[in-house]
Amino acid sequence: MSALRILVPVKRVIDYAVKPRVNKLGTAVETTGVKHSMNPFDELSVEESVQIREKKRAPAGVEDICAITAGPSKSADVLRTALAMGADRAIHVELPADEEMEPLAVAKMLREAVRRQKSNLVLVGKQSIDDDAAQTGPMLAALLGWPQATQASRIEFDKGGDVVTVTQEVDGGVATVKAKLPMVVTTDLRLNVPRYASLPNIMKAKRKPIEKVSLADWGLTNDKKLKVVKVAEPAPRKGGGKVEDVDGLVSKLKELGAL
Amino acid sequence: MSANIMSISGRRLLATLAVLEQRDGKLHEASLRTVTAAKNLGGSVHAFLAGSNVSAAAGDAAKVEGVEQVTVVENAAYEKALPENYAQLLAENVKQGGYTHIVAGHSSFGKNTLPRVAALLDSQQISDITSTENETTFVRPIYAGNAVLTVESSDRVKVITIRGTAFEAPTRGSKSAAVTSGLDPLAESPTEWVSEDLAKSDRPELAQANKVISGGRGLKSKEEFDRLMLPLADALGAAVGASRAAVDSGYADNALQVGQTGKVVAPQLYLAVGISGAIQHLAGMKDSKTIAAINKDADAPIFQVADVGLVGDLFEMVPKLTDKVKGS
């Protein structure tokens, strides 16, 4: 039985309530002056890590909860949020402003972090709400040769040892799998309800350590395999007007070929 | 690498492996849309199937137009598609067959397994594409559909998941393609399948359905949600969805949530019942071909995107609509 050393990757993204706008050049979504916050799925990962500790769910306890992000200096905000929610410490892999990493590069960075931190459980959001790739968790598991469980709605630890049972949200229902630590688990919306960091905890978080490193410090490079050709607004939709009654609705739907 | 896939110059010709899903020996129809996406790329298309008793499903897949070969790996170890050994299986078959592209659905299976395949092949996967521009350039929604990204891949093997609703289902022809056995690396899975609890309804899956009816806060309770929405869904042959408000209020299961943080759907018909149409909800359904809405508030934002809107009391309109659909 080994105590848990949890690594929680978090990402700073445009706040989920903001409607993203494509920039004038059609090269990216406008991020300047737009409200950012922690990726909602990552809040679930942080919350779950803290709950595993608070509710003493793991038989050998939780030794360490380390949040990690890769991004420009402003990304430290989401690390402070993770620390205020209950993470012990954080690592900020600093990138130059406007530089982004593809999921495979992030997974390689996280593999290095796992080795350095001796993590035995990685709790990562199932996807980030900006790129919507849903790749990083399984890619990391592949690179480490670890088992994985994606879209977790429930995580349980066996009394006897290092076996983790995970209920996954799948198309059409749920599926349950189990594996031995170390493993990678990705979090789904149903897993928990993230807490709001209280003011005293926000103040306390300011004294928790954030280690700053660069990719080069860890012997890594930010390899890009994809080239953005363009970013466009989706085709706008126009309302097609209203009908008077159910008969009108049915005949309009038939006319549109939808029924 | 076989000679028919390598040209004389050594430049690899385009060949795509379309990964099909099956359950208990039955083909998952929606996964056949990978064949359509693969055909769009040009080049040869081989389908792939693995599991316990897949010969009947393989025979069925062999009749699908555009499939030149069905590669089958018959082994109970792959029946539940556990990503640890299934990804290894796919990666080895991609290498062995010299494929330039591998395409799977952006389903639970595709989301679980393909990134693992991509990492094993050192490729940067392209997720949830809605169209292909050419063999290296793909279009995909980002920011929950609020922007459309066109991206060019420099990877040797392009690993792709597709949005099923963006590609037509292929038809079956009279000819049958060859069914051959694939490579089985016999990798063990460190993950053990324990159980599953799948909805036992005959309704189609939300993400794949051609028709979706969704209920919102306007339904007022779980009882009313079930009483009004389920008969209409059955009459239409539609999947049932819900807004976050309906899910948070306990009217519907989380798995039914449509929107930015729930499921993204793009059916032929999306009918929003008692849903105002917040940005987060629109993000999950605005690529639907036809949108209809029933809402008592004539100023609800949903009417700005609905192709057809009915202003009225849903408690009166929905049963009427159900009867009308049943009758026709």
Coordinates of C-alpha atoms in Angstrom, one line a residue:
Chain A
M1 CA 0.0 0.0 0.0
S2 CA 1.4 3.3 -0.9
A3 CA 0.1 6.7 0.0
L4 CA -1.3 8.7 -2.8
R5 CA 0.8 11.3 -4.6
I6 CA -1.8 13.0 -6.8
L7 CA -0.9 15.2 -9.8
V8 CA -3.7 17.5 -10.9
P9 CA -3.1 19.2 -14.3
V10 CA -5.2 22.4 -14.6
K11 CA -5.6 24.7 -17.6
R12 CA -6.5 28.4 -17.8
V13 CA -9.2 28.8 -20.4
I14 CA -11.7 31.5 -21.5
D15 CA -14.5 31.4 -18.9
Y16 CA -17.3 29.0 -19.8
A17 CA -19.9 31.7 -19.7
V18 CA -18.2 34.0 -22.2
K19 CA -19.1 33.7 -25.9
P20 CA -15.8 33.4 -27.7
R21 CA -15.1 35.7 -30.7
V22 CA -12.8 34.9 -33.6
N23 CA -10.1 37.6 -34.2
K24 CA -10.1 39.8 -37.2
L25 CA -7.3 37.9 -38.9
G26 CA -9.1 34.6 -38.6
T27 CA -6.1 33.0 -36.9
A28 CA -7.4 32.4 -33.4
V29 CA -10.1 33.2 -30.9
E30 CA -9.7 36.6 -29.3
T31 CA -8.3 36.2 -25.7
T32 CA -7.2 39.7 -24.9
G33 CA -9.3 41.3 -22.3
V34 CA -11.5 38.3 -22.0
K35 CA -12.4 36.7 -18.6
H36 CA -10.5 33.5 -18.0
S37 CA -10.9 30.9 -15.3
M38 CA -10.0 27.3 -14.5
N39 CA -11.2 24.7 -17.0
P40 CA -14.4 23.4 -15.4
F41 CA -13.4 19.8 -15.7
D42 CA -10.1 20.6 -13.9
E43 CA -12.0 22.1 -11.0
L44 CA -13.6 18.6 -10.6
S45 CA -10.1 17.0 -10.5
V46 CA -8.9 19.4 -7.8
E47 CA -12.1 18.9 -5.8
E48 CA -11.9 15.1 -6.1
S49 CA -8.2 15.1 -4.9
V50 CA -9.1 17.2 -1.9
Q51 CA -12.2 15.1 -1.1
I52 CA -10.1 11.9 -1.3
R53 CA -7.9 13.3 1.4
E54 CA -10.7 14.9 3.6
K55 CA -13.0 11.9 3.5
K56 CA -10.0 9.5 4.0
R57 CA -11.1 7.5 1.0
A58 CA -7.6 6.1 0.2
P59 CA -6.5 3.5 2.7
A60 CA -2.9 4.7 2.8
G61 CA -3.9 8.4 2.8
V62 CA -2.9 11.3 0.6
E63 CA 0.7 12.4 0.9
D64 CA 0.7 15.1 -1.7
I65 CA -1.6 17.0 -4.0
C66 CA 0.3 18.9 -6.6
A67 CA -1.4 21.1 -9.2
I68 CA 0.4 21.8 -12.5
T69 CA -0.2 24.0 -15.4
A70 CA 1.7 25.0 -18.6
G71 CA 1.1 28.5 -19.9
P72 CA 2.1 32.2 -19.8
S73 CA 2.5 34.1 -16.5
K74 CA -1.2 34.7 -16.1
S75 CA -1.8 30.9 -15.8
A76 CA -0.5 31.2 -12.2
D77 CA -4.1 32.4 -11.4
V78 CA -5.5 28.9 -11.9
L79 CA -2.7 27.4 -9.7
R80 CA -3.6 29.8 -6.9
T81 CA -7.3 28.7 -7.3
A82 CA -6.2 25.1 -7.0
L83 CA -4.1 25.9 -3.9
A84 CA -7.1 27.7 -2.4
M85 CA -9.3 24.7 -3.0
G86 CA -6.9 22.5 -1.1
A87 CA -3.9 21.5 -3.3
D88 CA -0.6 21.5 -1.3
R89 CA 1.7 23.0 -3.9
A90 CA 1.9 23.8 -7.6
I91 CA 4.2 23.7 -10.5
H92 CA 4.0 26.4 -13.2
V93 CA 5.6 25.4 -16.5
E94 CA 6.1 28.8 -17.9
L95 CA 5.5 29.4 -21.6
P96 CA 6.1 32.6 -23.5
A97 CA 3.0 34.8 -24.0
D98 CA 0.6 33.5 -26.7
E99 CA 2.4 30.2 -26.9
E100 CA 0.3 27.1 -26.6
M101 CA 1.0 23.4 -26.4
E102 CA -0.7 20.6 -28.3
P103 CA -2.1 17.7 -26.1
L104 CA 0.7 15.3 -27.1
A105 CA 3.3 17.9 -25.9
V106 CA 1.3 18.4 -22.7
A107 CA 1.2 14.7 -22.2
K108 CA 5.0 14.5 -22.6
M109 CA 5.4 17.4 -20.1
L110 CA 3.1 15.6 -17.7
R111 CA 5.0 12.4 -18.0
E112 CA 8.1 14.3 -17.0
A113 CA 6.2 15.8 -14.1
V114 CA 5.0 12.4 -12.9
R115 CA 8.5 11.1 -12.9
R116 CA 9.9 14.1 -11.0
Q117 CA 7.0 14.2 -8.5
K118 CA 6.8 10.4 -8.1
S119 CA 3.0 10.7 -8.7
N120 CA 1.0 7.5 -8.6
L121 CA -2.4 9.0 -9.5
V122 CA -3.1 11.7 -12.1
L123 CA -6.5 13.2 -12.0
V124 CA -7.1 15.2 -15.2
G125 CA -10.2 16.8 -16.7
K126 CA -11.8 14.9 -19.5
Q127 CA -11.3 17.8 -21.9
S128 CA -10.6 21.5 -21.9
I129 CA -13.5 23.6 -23.0
D130 CA -11.4 25.7 -25.5
D131 CA -9.7 23.1 -27.7
D132 CA -12.2 20.3 -26.9
A133 CA -9.7 17.7 -27.9
A134 CA -10.2 15.2 -25.0
Q135 CA -6.8 13.7 -25.5
T136 CA -4.3 14.6 -22.8
G137 CA -5.3 11.9 -20.2
P138 CA -5.2 8.8 -22.4
M139 CA -2.1 10.1 -24.1
L140 CA -0.3 10.5 -20.8
A141 CA -1.4 7.0 -19.7
A142 CA 0.0 5.6 -23.0
L143 CA 3.3 7.4 -22.6
L144 CA 3.6 6.1 -19.0
G145 CA 2.3 2.7 -19.9
W146 CA -0.2 3.1 -17.1
P147 CA -3.9 2.0 -17.0
Q148 CA -6.5 4.7 -17.6
A149 CA -10.1 5.3 -16.8
T150 CA -11.8 8.2 -18.6
Q151 CA -14.9 10.2 -17.9
A152 CA -15.0 9.2 -14.2
S153 CA -18.2 9.8 -12.3
R154 CA -17.1 7.8 -9.2
I155 CA -13.6 6.8 -7.9
E156 CA -13.2 4.2 -5.1
F157 CA -10.2 2.7 -3.4
D158 CA -10.2 -0.9 -2.2
K159 CA -9.5 -1.4 1.4
G160 CA -6.8 -3.9 0.8
G161 CA -4.3 -2.1 -1.3
D162 CA -3.8 -0.1 -4.5
V163 CA -6.8 -1.1 -6.6
V164 CA -8.9 1.8 -7.9
T165 CA -12.4 1.1 -9.1
V166 CA -13.8 3.8 -11.5
T167 CA -17.3 4.3 -12.8
Q168 CA -17.2 5.9 -16.2
E169 CA -19.8 7.9 -18.1
V170 CA -20.1 6.2 -21.5
D171 CA -22.5 6.5 -24.4
G172 CA -25.8 5.1 -23.2
G173 CA -24.9 4.7 -19.5
V174 CA -22.1 3.8 -17.2
A175 CA -19.3 1.2 -17.2
T176 CA -17.1 0.2 -14.3
V177 CA -13.4 -0.8 -14.6
K178 CA -10.7 -1.4 -12.0
A179 CA -6.9 -1.2 -12.1
K180 CA -3.9 -1.0 -9.9
L181 CA -2.1 2.2 -9.1
P182 CA -0.4 4.0 -10.7
M183 CA -3.1 5.2 -13.1
V184 CA -4.6 8.1 -14.9
V185 CA -8.2 9.0 -14.4
T186 CA -10.1 11.7 -16.3
T187 CA -13.0 13.5 -14.6
D188 CA -16.5 14.0 -15.8
L189 CA -19.1 16.6 -14.7
R190 CA -20.9 14.1 -12.5
L191 CA -18.0 13.3 -10.3
N192 CA -18.5 16.0 -7.7
V193 CA -19.5 19.6 -7.0
P194 CA -16.4 21.8 -6.8
R195 CA -16.2 24.0 -3.8
Y196 CA -15.8 27.8 -3.8
A197 CA -12.5 28.8 -2.2
S198 CA -13.1 30.7 1.0
L199 CA -11.4 34.0 1.6
P200 CA -9.2 32.6 4.4
N201 CA -8.2 29.7 2.1
I202 CA -7.4 32.1 -0.7
M203 CA -5.2 34.0 1.7
K204 CA -3.5 30.8 2.9
A205 CA -3.0 29.8 -0.7
K206 CA -0.7 32.8 -1.2
R207 CA 1.8 31.2 1.1
K208 CA 1.8 27.8 -0.6
P209 CA 4.7 27.2 -2.9
I210 CA 4.5 27.5 -6.7
E211 CA 7.6 26.1 -8.4
K212 CA 8.4 27.8 -11.7
V213 CA 10.1 25.9 -14.4
S214 CA 10.5 26.1 -18.2
L215 CA 10.2 23.3 -20.7
A216 CA 13.9 23.5 -21.3
D217 CA 14.6 23.0 -17.5
W218 CA 13.0 19.6 -17.9
G219 CA 14.8 18.9 -21.2
L220 CA 11.6 19.3 -23.2
T221 CA 10.6 21.2 -26.3
N222 CA 7.2 22.4 -27.5
D223 CA 6.9 20.4 -30.7
K224 CA 4.0 21.3 -32.9
K225 CA 2.5 18.9 -35.4
L226 CA -0.5 20.8 -36.4
K227 CA -0.6 24.1 -38.3
V228 CA -3.6 26.3 -37.9
V229 CA -4.9 27.1 -41.4
K230 CA -7.7 29.3 -40.2
V231 CA -10.2 29.9 -37.4
A232 CA -13.7 31.0 -38.5
E233 CA -17.0 31.9 -37.0
P234 CA -19.5 29.2 -37.4
A235 CA -22.2 29.8 -40.0
P236 CA -24.8 32.0 -38.3
R237 CA -28.3 30.7 -37.9
K238 CA -31.4 32.7 -38.4
G239 CA -34.7 32.0 -36.7
G240 CA -37.2 30.8 -39.2
G241 CA -40.2 32.4 -37.6
K242 CA -43.1 31.2 -35.6
V243 CA -46.1 29.0 -36.2
E244 CA -49.5 29.3 -34.6
D245 CA -50.2 25.8 -33.4
V246 CA -49.1 22.2 -33.3
D247 CA -50.5 21.5 -36.8
G248 CA -48.4 24.4 -38.1
L249 CA -45.3 23.0 -36.3
V250 CA -45.7 19.5 -37.8
S251 CA -46.3 20.8 -41.3
K252 CA -43.3 23.1 -41.2
L253 CA -41.1 20.3 -39.9
K254 CA -42.3 18.1 -42.8
E255 CA -41.6 20.9 -45.2
L256 CA -38.1 21.2 -43.8
G257 CA -37.6 17.4 -44.2
A258 CA -37.1 17.0 -40.4
L259 CA -40.1 14.7 -39.9
Chain B
M1 CA 4.8 -3.2 -45.1
S2 CA 2.9 -4.7 -48.1
A3 CA 3.8 -3.9 -51.6
N4 CA 0.3 -2.7 -52.7
I5 CA 0.5 0.0 -50.1
M6 CA 4.1 1.1 -50.8
S7 CA 4.7 2.6 -54.2
I8 CA 8.0 2.0 -56.0
S9 CA 9.4 5.3 -55.1
G10 CA 8.8 4.6 -51.4
R11 CA 6.3 7.4 -51.0
R12 CA 3.4 6.0 -49.1
L13 CA 0.1 5.9 -50.8
L14 CA -2.9 7.0 -48.9
A15 CA -4.5 4.1 -47.0
T16 CA -7.0 4.5 -44.2
L17 CA -8.0 2.2 -41.4
A18 CA -11.6 2.9 -40.4
V19 CA -12.2 1.5 -36.9
L20 CA -15.7 0.0 -36.4
E21 CA -17.3 -0.7 -33.1
Q22 CA -19.3 -3.7 -32.2
R23 CA -21.1 -5.1 -29.2
D24 CA -22.0 -8.8 -28.7
G25 CA -21.1 -9.5 -32.3
K26 CA -23.3 -6.8 -33.7
L27 CA -22.0 -3.8 -35.7
H28 CA -22.5 -0.4 -34.2
E29 CA -24.2 1.3 -37.2
A30 CA -23.1 4.8 -36.3
S31 CA -19.4 3.7 -36.4
L32 CA -19.8 2.9 -40.1
R33 CA -19.7 6.7 -40.7
T34 CA -15.9 6.3 -40.3
V35 CA -16.0 4.6 -43.7
T36 CA -17.6 7.7 -45.2
A37 CA -15.0 10.0 -43.7
A38 CA -12.2 7.6 -44.8
K39 CA -13.6 7.6 -48.4
N40 CA -13.6 11.4 -48.4
L41 CA -9.8 11.2 -47.9
G42 CA -9.3 9.3 -51.2
G43 CA -7.1 6.2 -51.2
S44 CA -8.0 2.7 -50.1
V45 CA -10.2 2.1 -47.1
H46 CA -9.9 -0.9 -44.8
A47 CA -12.3 -1.5 -42.0
F48 CA -11.2 -2.9 -38.6
L49 CA -13.1 -5.0 -36.1
A50 CA -12.0 -6.8 -32.9
G51 CA -13.8 -8.8 -30.2
S52 CA -15.2 -12.2 -29.2
N53 CA -17.5 -13.2 -32.1
V54 CA -17.0 -10.8 -34.8
S55 CA -17.2 -12.9 -38.0
A56 CA -20.9 -12.1 -38.6
A57 CA -20.2 -8.4 -38.0
A58 CA -17.2 -8.6 -40.3
G59 CA -19.3 -10.1 -43.0
D60 CA -21.8 -7.3 -42.6
A61 CA -19.1 -4.7 -42.8
A62 CA -17.6 -6.3 -45.9
K63 CA -20.8 -5.4 -47.8
V64 CA -20.5 -1.7 -47.0
E65 CA -19.8 0.4 -50.1
G66 CA -16.2 1.7 -50.2
V67 CA -14.7 -0.9 -47.9
E68 CA -12.0 -2.8 -49.7
Q69 CA -11.0 -5.1 -46.9
V70 CA -12.1 -5.9 -43.4
T71 CA -9.4 -6.7 -41.0
V72 CA -10.6 -8.8 -38.1
V73 CA -9.0 -9.8 -34.8
E74 CA -11.0 -12.4 -33.1
N75 CA -10.1 -12.4 -29.4
A76 CA -12.2 -12.1 -26.3
A77 CA -9.6 -9.8 -24.8
Y78 CA -10.8 -7.0 -27.1
E79 CA -14.6 -7.5 -26.5
K80 CA -14.9 -4.6 -24.1
A81 CA -12.5 -2.4 -26.0
L82 CA -10.3 -1.7 -23.0
P83 CA -8.0 1.0 -24.2
E84 CA -4.7 -0.4 -22.8
N85 CA -4.6 -3.5 -25.1
Y86 CA -7.0 -2.2 -27.8
A87 CA -4.7 0.8 -28.5
Q88 CA -1.7 -1.5 -28.7
L89 CA -3.7 -3.7 -31.1
L90 CA -4.6 -0.7 -33.3
A91 CA -1.1 0.8 -33.3
E92 CA 0.4 -2.5 -34.3
N93 CA -2.1 -3.0 -37.1
V94 CA -1.5 0.5 -38.4
K95 CA 2.2 -0.1 -38.5
Q96 CA 1.9 -3.5 -40.1
G97 CA -0.6 -2.3 -42.8
G98 CA 1.4 0.9 -43.5
Y99 CA -1.7 3.0 -43.1
T100 CA -1.4 6.7 -43.4
H101 CA -4.7 7.5 -41.6
I102 CA -6.7 5.9 -38.9
V103 CA -10.3 7.1 -38.3
A104 CA -12.6 6.3 -35.4
G105 CA -15.8 7.9 -34.1
H106 CA -15.6 10.6 -31.4
S107 CA -17.7 8.2 -29.2
S108 CA -16.9 7.0 -25.7
F109 CA -14.7 4.4 -27.5
G110 CA -12.9 6.9 -29.7
K111 CA -12.3 9.3 -26.9
N112 CA -11.0 6.6 -24.7
T113 CA -8.8 4.7 -27.1
L114 CA -7.7 6.9 -30.0
P115 CA -5.5 9.3 -28.0
R116 CA -3.7 6.3 -26.6
V117 CA -3.1 5.1 -30.2
A118 CA -2.0 8.5 -31.2
A119 CA 0.6 8.7 -28.4
L120 CA 1.9 5.2 -29.2
L121 CA 2.4 6.4 -32.8
D122 CA 3.7 9.8 -31.7
S123 CA 1.0 11.5 -33.6
Q124 CA -1.0 14.6 -32.6
Q125 CA -4.6 13.4 -32.9
I126 CA -7.2 15.6 -34.6
S127 CA -10.5 15.2 -32.6
D128 CA -14.1 15.3 -33.6
I129 CA -13.7 16.5 -37.2
T130 CA -16.7 17.6 -39.1
S131 CA -15.1 17.6 -42.6
T132 CA -12.0 16.8 -44.5
E133 CA -10.5 19.4 -46.9
N134 CA -7.8 17.1 -48.2
E135 CA -5.6 14.2 -46.9
T136 CA -3.8 16.5 -44.5
T137 CA -6.3 19.3 -43.7
F138 CA -9.3 18.9 -41.4
V139 CA -12.1 21.0 -40.0
R140 CA -13.2 20.7 -36.4
P141 CA -15.3 22.8 -34.0
I142 CA -13.5 24.3 -31.0
Y143 CA -14.9 26.3 -28.0
A144 CA -18.0 24.0 -28.1
G145 CA -18.8 25.0 -31.6
N146 CA -18.4 28.7 -31.2
A147 CA -15.5 28.7 -33.6
V148 CA -14.4 26.4 -36.5
L149 CA -10.8 25.4 -36.8
T150 CA -9.1 24.3 -40.0
V151 CA -5.9 22.5 -39.2
E152 CA -3.1 20.9 -41.2
S153 CA -1.3 17.8 -39.9
S154 CA 2.3 17.0 -40.5
D155 CA 2.2 13.7 -38.8
R156 CA 3.2 10.6 -40.7
V157 CA 0.1 8.8 -39.5
K158 CA -3.0 11.0 -39.1
V159 CA -5.0 9.8 -36.1
I160 CA -8.5 11.2 -36.4
T161 CA -11.9 11.0 -34.6
I162 CA -15.0 12.1 -36.4
R163 CA -18.2 13.7 -35.4
G164 CA -20.6 11.0 -36.6
T165 CA -23.5 13.3 -37.3
A166 CA -21.3 15.3 -39.7
F167 CA -20.9 12.3 -42.1
E168 CA -23.5 10.3 -43.9
A169 CA -24.1 6.6 -43.2
P170 CA -22.6 4.5 -46.0
T171 CA -24.9 2.1 -47.9
R172 CA -24.4 -1.6 -48.3
G173 CA -23.8 -3.0 -51.8
S174 CA -24.0 -6.4 -53.4
K175 CA -20.3 -7.1 -53.4
S176 CA -18.4 -8.4 -50.4
A177 CA -14.9 -7.2 -49.6
A178 CA -12.3 -9.7 -48.4
V179 CA -12.2 -10.4 -44.7
T180 CA -8.6 -11.1 -43.4
S181 CA -7.1 -11.6 -40.0
G182 CA -5.2 -8.8 -38.5
L183 CA -2.1 -8.9 -36.3
D184 CA -2.8 -9.7 -32.6
P185 CA 0.0 -8.4 -30.4
L186 CA -1.7 -10.2 -27.4
A187 CA -0.9 -7.3 -25.0
E188 CA -2.4 -7.7 -21.6
S189 CA -4.7 -5.1 -20.2
P190 CA -3.8 -3.9 -16.7
T191 CA -7.4 -2.7 -16.5
E192 CA -10.1 -5.1 -15.7
W193 CA -13.7 -4.7 -16.9
V194 CA -16.1 -5.0 -13.9
S195 CA -19.6 -4.2 -15.1
E196 CA -21.8 -1.8 -17.1
D197 CA -25.2 -0.4 -16.7
L198 CA -26.5 0.8 -20.0
A199 CA -29.9 2.4 -20.4
K200 CA -32.2 -0.4 -21.5
S201 CA -34.4 1.8 -23.6
D202 CA -34.9 1.3 -27.3
R203 CA -34.3 5.0 -27.8
P204 CA -31.2 6.0 -29.8
E205 CA -28.1 7.2 -28.2
L206 CA -28.1 11.0 -27.6
A207 CA -24.8 11.8 -29.4
Q208 CA -25.7 9.7 -32.5
A209 CA -29.4 10.2 -32.8
N210 CA -31.0 11.6 -35.9
K211 CA -33.7 13.2 -33.8
V212 CA -33.4 14.7 -30.3
I213 CA -36.0 16.2 -28.1
S214 CA -34.7 18.2 -25.1
G215 CA -36.5 19.4 -22.0
G216 CA -35.6 22.3 -19.8
R217 CA -36.7 24.0 -16.7
G218 CA -40.1 24.6 -18.1
L219 CA -41.0 20.9 -17.5
K220 CA -41.1 21.8 -13.8
S221 CA -40.5 18.3 -12.3
K222 CA -39.1 14.9 -13.1
E223 CA -42.6 13.4 -13.2
E224 CA -43.7 15.9 -15.8
F225 CA -40.5 15.5 -17.7
D226 CA -41.0 11.8 -18.0
R227 CA -44.7 12.0 -18.6
L228 CA -44.5 14.5 -21.4
M229 CA -41.1 13.9 -23.0
L230 CA -40.8 10.1 -23.1
P231 CA -43.9 9.4 -25.1
L232 CA -43.0 12.1 -27.6
A233 CA -39.5 10.7 -27.9
D234 CA -40.9 7.3 -28.6
A235 CA -43.4 8.6 -31.1
L236 CA -40.6 10.4 -33.0
G237 CA -38.0 7.7 -32.5
A238 CA -35.9 10.4 -30.9
A239 CA -33.3 10.5 -28.2
V240 CA -34.0 12.5 -25.1
G241 CA -31.8 15.4 -23.9
A242 CA -32.0 18.1 -21.3
S243 CA -30.7 21.5 -20.4
R244 CA -28.3 22.0 -17.5
A245 CA -31.2 23.6 -15.6
A246 CA -33.3 20.5 -16.0
V247 CA -30.4 18.3 -14.9
D248 CA -29.4 20.4 -11.9
S249 CA -33.1 20.4 -10.8
G250 CA -33.1 16.7 -10.9
Y251 CA -35.6 16.4 -13.8
A252 CA -33.3 14.3 -15.9
D253 CA -30.1 12.3 -15.6
N254 CA -26.7 14.1 -16.0
A255 CA -25.9 11.8 -19.0
L256 CA -28.7 13.6 -20.9
Q257 CA -27.3 17.1 -20.6
V258 CA -26.8 18.9 -23.9
G259 CA -24.5 21.9 -24.0
Q260 CA -21.0 23.2 -23.6
T261 CA -20.1 21.0 -20.7
G262 CA -22.5 18.2 -21.5
K263 CA -23.0 16.4 -24.8
V264 CA -22.7 18.1 -28.2
V265 CA -25.3 16.9 -30.6
A266 CA -26.1 17.7 -34.3
P267 CA -29.1 15.7 -35.2
Q268 CA -31.5 16.2 -38.2
L269 CA -34.1 17.5 -35.8
Y270 CA -33.6 19.1 -32.4
L271 CA -36.8 20.0 -30.6
A272 CA -36.2 22.2 -27.5
V273 CA -39.1 22.1 -25.1
G274 CA -39.2 24.6 -22.2
I275 CA -35.6 25.7 -22.9
S276 CA -34.8 29.4 -23.0
G277 CA -31.7 28.9 -25.1
A278 CA -28.7 30.1 -23.0
I279 CA -25.3 30.3 -24.8
Q280 CA -24.1 27.2 -23.0
H281 CA -27.1 25.2 -24.3
L282 CA -26.9 26.6 -27.8
A283 CA -23.3 25.5 -27.9
G284 CA -24.4 21.9 -27.7
M285 CA -27.0 21.8 -30.4
K286 CA -26.7 24.7 -32.8
D287 CA -25.3 22.6 -35.5
S288 CA -28.5 20.6 -35.7
K289 CA -29.9 20.6 -39.2
T290 CA -33.4 21.7 -38.1
I291 CA -34.1 23.3 -34.8
A292 CA -37.7 23.6 -33.4
A293 CA -38.7 25.1 -30.1
I294 CA -41.8 25.2 -27.9
N295 CA -41.7 27.9 -25.3
K296 CA -44.3 30.1 -23.7
D297 CA -42.0 33.1 -23.7
A298 CA -42.1 34.6 -27.2
D299 CA -38.8 36.5 -26.5
A300 CA -36.8 33.4 -25.4
P301 CA -33.4 33.4 -27.2
I302 CA -34.0 29.9 -28.5
F303 CA -36.4 31.5 -31.1
Q304 CA -33.5 33.4 -32.6
V305 CA -31.9 30.1 -33.8
A306 CA -35.0 28.0 -34.2
D307 CA -36.1 27.2 -37.8
V308 CA -39.6 26.9 -36.5
G309 CA -41.0 28.1 -33.2
L310 CA -44.2 27.6 -31.4
V311 CA -45.2 30.0 -28.6
G312 CA -47.4 28.2 -26.2
D313 CA -47.8 26.2 -23.0
L314 CA -45.7 23.1 -23.3
F315 CA -48.1 21.1 -21.0
E316 CA -50.7 21.6 -23.7
M317 CA -48.6 21.5 -26.8
V318 CA -46.4 18.5 -26.2
P319 CA -49.3 15.9 -25.7
K320 CA -51.0 17.4 -28.8
L321 CA -47.7 17.0 -30.8
T322 CA -47.3 13.4 -29.5
D323 CA -50.8 12.5 -30.6
K324 CA -50.3 14.2 -34.0
V325 CA -47.0 12.4 -34.6
K326 CA -48.5 9.0 -33.6
G327 CA -51.4 9.6 -35.8
S328 CA -49.4 10.4 -39.0

